[in-house]
mmCIF file of C-alpha atoms and ligand atoms in Angstrom:
data_model
loop_
_atom_site.group_PDB
_atom_site.id
_atom_site.type_symbol
_atom_site.label_atom_id
_atom_site.label_comp_id
_atom_site.label_asym_id
_atom_site.label_seq_id
_atom_site.Cartn_x
_atom_site.Cartn_y
_atom_site.Cartn_z
ATOM 1 C CA MET A 1150 21.272 -2.783 -12.384
ATOM 2 C CA GLU A 1151 19.889 -0.572 -10.277
ATOM 3 C CA ASN A 1152 20.318 -0.465 -6.462
ATOM 4 C CA LYS A 1153 18.007 -2.369 -4.239
ATOM 5 C CA SER A 1154 16.319 0.173 -1.346
ATOM 6 C CA VAL A 1155 14.748 -1.375 1.720
ATOM 7 C CA LEU A 1156 12.096 -0.151 4.084
ATOM 8 C CA ARG A 1157 12.549 -1.674 6.940
ATOM 9 C CA ILE A 1158 10.245 -1.816 10.062
ATOM 10 C CA GLU A 1159 12.311 -2.367 13.586
ATOM 11 C CA GLY A 1160 10.637 -3.465 16.871
ATOM 12 C CA LEU A 1161 7.766 -0.975 16.210
ATOM 13 C CA CYS A 1162 5.046 -0.698 19.389
ATOM 14 C CA LYS A 1163 2.156 1.567 19.286
ATOM 15 C CA THR A 1164 0.244 1.523 22.838
ATOM 16 C CA PHE A 1165 -3.068 2.982 22.921
ATOM 17 C CA GLY A 1166 -3.433 3.458 27.010
ATOM 18 C CA ASN A 1167 -3.138 -0.312 28.258
ATOM 19 C CA LEU A 1168 -3.421 -2.263 24.651
ATOM 20 C CA LYS A 1169 -0.867 -2.934 22.598
ATOM 21 C CA ALA A 1170 -1.937 -2.556 19.505
ATOM 22 C CA VAL A 1171 1.062 -3.172 17.675
ATOM 23 C CA ASP A 1172 3.686 -4.941 19.825
ATOM 24 C CA GLY A 1173 7.166 -5.470 18.618
ATOM 25 C CA VAL A 1174 6.712 -6.052 14.774
ATOM 26 C CA SER A 1175 9.714 -6.081 12.560
ATOM 27 C CA MET A 1176 9.466 -6.668 9.188
ATOM 28 C CA GLN A 1177 11.175 -5.567 5.828
ATOM 29 C CA ILE A 1178 10.750 -4.998 2.093
ATOM 30 C CA GLU A 1179 12.673 -4.468 -0.511
ATOM 31 C CA THR A 1180 12.492 -2.636 -3.970
ATOM 32 C CA GLY A 1181 11.324 -5.452 -6.678
ATOM 33 C CA GLU A 1182 9.111 -7.582 -4.018
ATOM 34 C CA ILE A 1183 5.260 -7.757 -3.265
ATOM 35 C CA LEU A 1184 4.789 -8.023 0.639
ATOM 36 C CA GLY A 1185 1.144 -8.813 2.365
ATOM 37 C CA LEU A 1186 0.146 -7.710 5.377
ATOM 38 C CA ILE A 1187 -2.742 -9.608 6.815
ATOM 39 C CA GLY A 1188 -4.172 -10.720 9.963
ATOM 40 C CA PRO A 1189 -7.709 -11.309 11.617
ATOM 41 C CA ASN A 1190 -9.866 -7.893 12.404
ATOM 42 C CA GLY A 1191 -7.998 -5.808 15.225
ATOM 43 C CA SER A 1192 -4.697 -7.237 14.586
ATOM 44 C CA GLY A 1193 -3.046 -4.297 14.361
ATOM 45 C CA LYS A 1194 -2.450 -3.809 10.440
ATOM 46 C CA SER A 1195 -3.980 -0.024 10.049
ATOM 47 C CA THR A 1196 -2.153 1.118 12.814
ATOM 48 C CA LEU A 1197 1.323 -0.225 11.409
ATOM 49 C CA ILE A 1198 0.266 1.176 8.224
ATOM 50 C CA ASN A 1199 -0.655 4.661 10.096
ATOM 51 C CA ILE A 1200 2.750 4.562 11.266
ATOM 52 C CA ILE A 1201 4.749 3.992 8.702
ATOM 53 C CA THR A 1202 3.130 6.234 6.556
ATOM 54 C CA GLY A 1203 3.352 9.264 9.469
ATOM 55 C CA MET A 1204 0.031 9.725 10.265
ATOM 56 C CA LEU A 1205 -0.009 7.988 13.692
ATOM 57 C CA ALA A 1206 2.986 8.339 16.153
ATOM 58 C CA LYS A 1207 4.679 5.039 17.046
ATOM 59 C CA THR A 1208 5.511 4.405 21.287
ATOM 60 C CA SER A 1209 8.918 2.831 20.103
ATOM 61 C CA GLY A 1210 10.718 1.436 17.204
ATOM 62 C CA SER A 1211 11.714 2.620 14.069
ATOM 63 C CA VAL A 1212 10.842 2.699 10.242
ATOM 64 C CA SER A 1213 13.766 3.542 8.210
ATOM 65 C CA ILE A 1214 14.041 3.744 4.242
ATOM 66 C CA ASP A 1215 17.738 2.935 3.436
ATOM 67 C CA ASP A 1216 18.627 3.465 7.160
ATOM 68 C CA GLN A 1217 17.122 7.196 6.951
ATOM 69 C CA ASP A 1218 14.553 7.604 10.188
ATOM 70 C CA ILE A 1219 11.372 8.243 8.493
ATOM 71 C CA THR A 1220 8.977 7.842 11.557
ATOM 72 C CA ALA A 1221 9.276 11.745 12.408
ATOM 73 C CA ILE A 1222 8.757 13.241 9.252
ATOM 74 C CA PRO A 1223 5.067 14.308 8.648
ATOM 75 C CA ALA A 1224 2.721 12.392 6.603
ATOM 76 C CA TYR A 1225 2.570 15.347 4.097
ATOM 77 C CA ASN A 1226 5.885 14.893 3.328
ATOM 78 C CA ILE A 1227 6.287 10.883 3.613
ATOM 79 C CA PRO A 1228 6.521 10.697 -0.746
ATOM 80 C CA ASN A 1229 9.599 12.974 -0.600
ATOM 81 C CA TYR A 1230 11.419 9.957 1.458
ATOM 82 C CA GLY A 1231 10.206 7.871 -1.526
ATOM 83 C CA LEU A 1232 6.997 6.482 0.289
ATOM 84 C CA ALA A 1233 3.559 6.668 -1.509
ATOM 85 C CA ARG A 1234 0.110 5.384 -0.115
ATOM 86 C CA THR A 1235 -3.369 4.724 -1.487
ATOM 87 C CA TYR A 1236 -6.362 4.662 1.381
ATOM 88 C CA GLN A 1237 -8.845 2.484 2.107
ATOM 89 C CA THR A 1238 -11.448 4.806 1.174
ATOM 90 C CA VAL A 1239 -10.368 6.588 -1.718
ATOM 91 C CA ARG A 1240 -9.070 9.740 -1.363
ATOM 92 C CA LEU A 1241 -9.510 11.891 -4.721
ATOM 93 C CA PHE A 1242 -9.824 15.083 -5.709
ATOM 94 C CA LYS A 1243 -13.240 14.966 -6.817
ATOM 95 C CA ASN A 1244 -13.601 17.942 -8.850
ATOM 96 C CA LEU A 1245 -10.192 17.352 -10.321
ATOM 97 C CA THR A 1246 -9.867 15.338 -13.623
ATOM 98 C CA CYS A 1247 -8.092 11.905 -13.595
ATOM 99 C CA ARG A 1248 -5.140 13.483 -15.293
ATOM 100 C CA GLU A 1249 -5.017 16.603 -12.546
ATOM 101 C CA ASN A 1250 -5.572 14.258 -9.819
ATOM 102 C CA ILE A 1251 -1.904 12.219 -11.113
ATOM 103 C CA MET A 1252 -0.393 15.421 -11.525
ATOM 104 C CA MET A 1253 -0.700 16.653 -7.648
ATOM 105 C CA GLY A 1254 1.362 13.093 -6.703
ATOM 106 C CA ALA A 1255 4.220 14.509 -8.997
ATOM 107 C CA ILE A 1256 3.908 18.139 -8.139
ATOM 108 C CA GLY A 1257 3.671 17.180 -4.482
ATOM 109 C CA VAL A 1258 7.307 15.781 -4.573
ATOM 110 C CA GLY A 1259 8.741 18.926 -6.396
ATOM 111 C CA ILE A 1260 8.141 17.599 -10.122
ATOM 112 C CA LYS A 1261 7.499 20.482 -12.492
ATOM 113 C CA ARG A 1262 4.088 20.977 -13.790
ATOM 114 C CA ARG A 1263 5.008 20.018 -17.322
ATOM 115 C CA GLU A 1264 6.379 16.808 -16.337
ATOM 116 C CA ALA A 1265 3.993 16.141 -13.851
ATOM 117 C CA PHE A 1266 1.757 16.324 -17.317
ATOM 118 C CA ASP A 1267 3.310 13.872 -18.736
ATOM 119 C CA ILE A 1268 3.975 11.591 -16.284
ATOM 120 C CA ALA A 1269 0.227 11.454 -15.855
ATOM 121 C CA LEU A 1270 -0.735 11.024 -19.379
ATOM 122 C CA ASP A 1271 1.808 8.036 -19.378
ATOM 123 C CA LEU A 1272 0.076 6.360 -16.354
ATOM 124 C CA LEU A 1273 -3.122 6.699 -17.464
ATOM 125 C CA GLU A 1274 -2.021 4.833 -20.672
ATOM 126 C CA GLU A 1275 -0.413 2.609 -18.180
ATOM 127 C CA MET A 1276 -3.690 1.812 -16.476
ATOM 128 C CA ASP A 1277 -5.411 1.652 -19.669
ATOM 129 C CA MET A 1278 -7.403 5.189 -19.328
ATOM 130 C CA SER A 1279 -5.998 7.397 -21.877
ATOM 131 C CA ASP A 1280 -9.675 8.198 -23.004
ATOM 132 C CA LYS A 1281 -10.912 9.118 -19.061
ATOM 133 C CA ALA A 1282 -7.817 12.043 -18.831
ATOM 134 C CA ASP A 1283 -10.005 14.875 -18.991
ATOM 135 C CA THR A 1284 -13.211 13.172 -17.044
ATOM 136 C CA VAL A 1285 -13.652 13.950 -13.360
ATOM 137 C CA ALA A 1286 -12.907 12.100 -10.456
ATOM 138 C CA GLN A 1287 -16.263 12.346 -9.082
ATOM 139 C CA GLY A 1288 -17.962 10.117 -11.821
ATOM 140 C CA LEU A 1289 -15.740 7.694 -12.012
ATOM 141 C CA THR A 1290 -16.465 3.586 -11.004
ATOM 142 C CA LEU A 1291 -14.783 2.661 -8.030
ATOM 143 C CA LYS A 1292 -12.571 0.469 -9.717
ATOM 144 C CA ASP A 1293 -11.297 3.521 -11.601
ATOM 145 C CA GLN A 1294 -10.840 5.306 -8.503
ATOM 146 C CA ARG A 1295 -8.744 3.145 -7.223
ATOM 147 C CA LEU A 1296 -6.821 3.213 -10.446
ATOM 148 C CA ILE A 1297 -6.255 6.539 -10.663
ATOM 149 C CA GLU A 1298 -5.401 6.565 -6.975
ATOM 150 C CA ILE A 1299 -2.814 3.771 -7.644
ATOM 151 C CA ALA A 1300 -1.387 6.012 -10.501
ATOM 152 C CA ARG A 1301 -1.099 8.942 -8.304
ATOM 153 C CA ALA A 1302 0.829 7.185 -5.789
ATOM 154 C CA LEU A 1303 3.419 6.167 -8.801
ATOM 155 C CA ALA A 1304 3.208 9.998 -9.912
ATOM 156 C CA CYS A 1305 5.602 10.205 -6.953
ATOM 157 C CA ARG A 1306 8.042 8.373 -8.389
ATOM 158 C CA PRO A 1307 8.604 6.207 -5.131
ATOM 159 C CA LYS A 1308 10.678 3.545 -3.927
ATOM 160 C CA PHE A 1309 7.827 1.704 -2.239
ATOM 161 C CA ILE A 1310 4.039 2.292 -2.453
ATOM 162 C CA LEU A 1311 1.645 1.019 0.257
ATOM 163 C CA LEU A 1312 -1.843 -0.427 -0.890
ATOM 164 C CA ASP A 1313 -4.611 -0.149 1.925
ATOM 165 C CA GLU A 1314 -7.496 -2.540 1.294
ATOM 166 C CA PRO A 1315 -7.425 -1.901 -3.319
ATOM 167 C CA ALA A 1316 -9.710 -4.321 -3.867
ATOM 168 C CA ALA A 1317 -12.514 -3.786 -1.064
ATOM 169 C CA GLY A 1318 -15.748 -3.466 -3.071
ATOM 170 C CA LEU A 1319 -14.481 -4.595 -6.449
ATOM 171 C CA ASN A 1320 -16.124 -7.640 -7.906
ATOM 172 C CA GLU A 1321 -14.082 -10.604 -9.416
ATOM 173 C CA VAL A 1322 -13.377 -9.437 -12.536
ATOM 174 C CA GLU A 1323 -12.237 -5.803 -11.498
ATOM 175 C CA THR A 1324 -10.072 -7.409 -8.749
ATOM 176 C CA SER A 1325 -8.467 -9.990 -11.761
ATOM 177 C CA GLU A 1326 -7.610 -6.672 -13.495
ATOM 178 C CA LEU A 1327 -6.016 -5.143 -10.835
ATOM 179 C CA LEU A 1328 -3.638 -8.205 -9.818
ATOM 180 C CA SER A 1329 -2.785 -8.469 -13.457
ATOM 181 C CA LEU A 1330 -1.885 -4.876 -13.359
ATOM 182 C CA LEU A 1331 0.104 -4.681 -9.917
ATOM 183 C CA LYS A 1332 1.864 -8.189 -10.471
ATOM 184 C CA PRO A 1333 4.646 -7.123 -13.123
ATOM 185 C CA MET A 1334 4.747 -3.548 -11.441
ATOM 186 C CA PRO A 1335 7.689 -4.277 -8.651
ATOM 187 C CA GLY A 1336 9.948 -5.283 -11.532
ATOM 188 C CA GLU A 1337 8.782 -3.063 -14.406
ATOM 189 C CA LYS A 1338 9.103 0.055 -11.900
ATOM 190 C CA HIS A 1339 11.585 -1.180 -9.252
ATOM 191 C CA ILE A 1340 9.526 -0.373 -6.761
ATOM 192 C CA GLY A 1341 8.513 -2.440 -3.617
ATOM 193 C CA ILE A 1342 4.749 -3.037 -2.815
ATOM 194 C CA LEU A 1343 3.401 -3.478 0.888
ATOM 195 C CA ILE A 1344 -0.348 -4.391 0.503
ATOM 196 C CA VAL A 1345 -3.300 -4.979 3.090
ATOM 197 C CA ASP A 1346 -6.090 -6.486 1.804
ATOM 198 C CA HIS A 1347 -8.736 -9.409 2.422
ATOM 199 C CA ASP A 1348 -9.348 -10.972 -0.612
ATOM 200 C CA MET A 1349 -7.036 -14.079 -0.301
ATOM 201 C CA ARG A 1350 -7.381 -15.150 -3.634
ATOM 202 C CA LEU A 1351 -5.678 -11.971 -4.652
ATOM 203 C CA ILE A 1352 -3.049 -11.667 -1.723
ATOM 204 C CA MET A 1353 -2.134 -15.416 -2.219
ATOM 205 C CA GLU A 1354 -1.591 -14.795 -5.904
ATOM 206 C CA LEU A 1355 0.056 -11.554 -6.034
ATOM 207 C CA CYS A 1356 2.501 -11.570 -2.896
ATOM 208 C CA ASP A 1357 5.965 -12.891 -3.145
ATOM 209 C CA ARG A 1358 5.675 -13.252 0.751
ATOM 210 C CA LEU A 1359 3.073 -12.554 3.655
ATOM 211 C CA HIS A 1360 3.358 -11.303 7.099
ATOM 212 C CA VAL A 1361 0.796 -12.212 9.489
ATOM 213 C CA LEU A 1362 -0.074 -10.323 12.868
ATOM 214 C CA ASN A 1363 -2.639 -11.380 15.477
ATOM 215 C CA TYR A 1364 -3.397 -8.903 18.301
ATOM 216 C CA GLY A 1365 -0.102 -6.742 17.465
ATOM 217 C CA LYS A 1366 2.705 -9.685 16.984
ATOM 218 C CA THR A 1367 4.127 -11.583 14.214
ATOM 219 C CA ILE A 1368 2.458 -14.997 14.358
ATOM 220 C CA ALA A 1369 4.168 -16.027 10.655
ATOM 221 C CA GLU A 1370 6.122 -14.791 7.953
ATOM 222 C CA GLY A 1371 7.092 -16.122 4.963
ATOM 223 C CA GLU A 1372 5.982 -17.492 1.539
ATOM 224 C CA PRO A 1373 1.957 -17.647 0.834
ATOM 225 C CA TYR A 1374 1.411 -21.358 0.617
ATOM 226 C CA VAL A 1375 3.897 -22.094 3.516
ATOM 227 C CA VAL A 1376 2.137 -19.518 5.774
ATOM 228 C CA GLN A 1377 -1.389 -20.324 4.452
ATOM 229 C CA LYS A 1378 -0.553 -24.083 5.957
ATOM 230 C CA ASN A 1379 1.065 -22.434 9.437
ATOM 231 C CA PRO A 1380 -1.484 -23.868 12.456
ATOM 232 C CA GLU A 1381 -1.235 -20.447 14.536
ATOM 233 C CA VAL A 1382 -2.337 -18.733 11.337
ATOM 234 C CA ILE A 1383 -5.399 -21.352 11.024
ATOM 235 C CA LYS A 1384 -6.050 -20.759 14.494
ATOM 236 C CA ALA A 1385 -5.883 -17.110 14.306
ATOM 237 C CA TYR A 1386 -8.383 -16.842 11.405
ATOM 238 C CA LEU A 1387 -10.606 -19.388 12.588
ATOM 239 C CA GLY A 1388 -10.872 -17.640 16.438
ATOM 240 C CA SER A 1389 -11.632 -14.308 14.784
ATOM 241 C CA THR A 1390 -15.517 -13.266 14.569
ATOM 242 C CA ALA A 1391 -14.933 -11.223 11.015
ATOM 243 C CA HIS A 1392 -12.857 -13.054 9.052
ATOM 244 C CA GLU A 1393 -10.491 -9.828 7.821
HETATM 245 N N1 ADP B 283 -7.240 5.206 18.156
HETATM 246 C C1 ADP B 283 -7.077 4.521 18.738
HETATM 247 N N2 ADP B 283 -7.636 4.465 19.712
HETATM 248 C C2 ADP B 283 -7.759 3.271 20.608
HETATM 249 N N3 ADP B 283 -7.714 2.027 20.214
HETATM 250 C C3 ADP B 283 -6.986 1.555 18.915
HETATM 251 C C4 ADP B 283 -7.215 2.822 17.797
HETATM 252 N N4 ADP B 283 -6.711 2.618 16.958
HETATM 253 C C5 ADP B 283 -6.645 0.908 17.075
HETATM 254 N N5 ADP B 283 -7.407 0.504 18.001
HETATM 255 C C6 ADP B 283 -7.344 -0.961 18.689
HETATM 256 O O1 ADP B 283 -5.916 -1.422 18.389
HETATM 257 C C7 ADP B 283 -6.175 -2.576 17.814
HETATM 258 C C8 ADP B 283 -5.522 -2.589 16.119
HETATM 259 O O2 ADP B 283 -6.597 -2.016 15.727
HETATM 260 P P1 ADP B 283 -6.068 -1.886 13.759
HETATM 261 O O3 ADP B 283 -4.987 -1.139 13.848
HETATM 262 O O4 ADP B 283 -7.158 -0.679 13.391
HETATM 263 O O5 ADP B 283 -6.582 -3.402 13.303
HETATM 264 P P2 ADP B 283 -6.859 -3.666 12.038
HETATM 265 O O6 ADP B 283 -6.420 -2.820 11.006
HETATM 266 O O7 ADP B 283 -5.615 -5.070 11.643
HETATM 267 O O8 ADP B 283 -8.171 -4.232 12.093
HETATM 268 C C9 ADP B 283 -7.915 -2.572 18.221
HETATM 269 O O9 ADP B 283 -7.689 -3.358 18.824
HETATM 270 C C10 ADP B 283 -8.288 -1.903 17.322
HETATM 271 O O10 ADP B 283 -9.577 -1.519 18.475
HETATM 272 MG MG1 MG B 284 -7.982 -1.986 9.419
#
């Protein structure tokens, strides 16, 4: 049994002028579990993710992996600390093949080309996409692009992956396929997953725990079916114009 790793966020704050976009948020994720981060439009989810992944500077608080603070680490170097991500708008190298895109994840954390090649082929097989190894990313369906992005994140051999709206733009069948792919991943790969998504069916079925933000503050956390019934959560979602 491998040791557990912990991604810990403590008292995180981010202000934009007078606006407290993230206001004293604390949460933690362990390897082996899936945590869903939800909340209405403008509640601070993207800001939080951007701080965790080094794309935005915090105002105060801390983010650490196994007690090592990562808030000062630049985004390009974050995968070396065990955290990889995907983007709401897919960011693949459009002119590279699926295999090459996945290899980039591995090479980015110092894995040699030869091994990166093998890692990419293994991941393509896991995604049931071996036949697309030499297809350039440009022509892929949105679902396949998202799978390649997930594979590229996994190729970093991370302890944690952060998925920013992986189901956005996918139909119901594709979302179910995504669910089946992700559900066993924490156990099989010994990783923790932090997911933001608006597809409540996906979130409810996939996540072990939910963390709910509203106006930058935590309003609930816990098991999905308990959180779903929380009056403050219901109120926050009913009160929001855009149901994110
Ligand atoms: N770069 C920025 N400058 C000013 N305000 C911002 C910036 N980014 C986000 N905000 C504000 O911070 C709040 C939280 O935004 P965001 O993190 O994008 O929420 P969510 O992802 O939950 O929809 C919103 O009120 C938003 O308008
Ligand atoms: Mg957002």
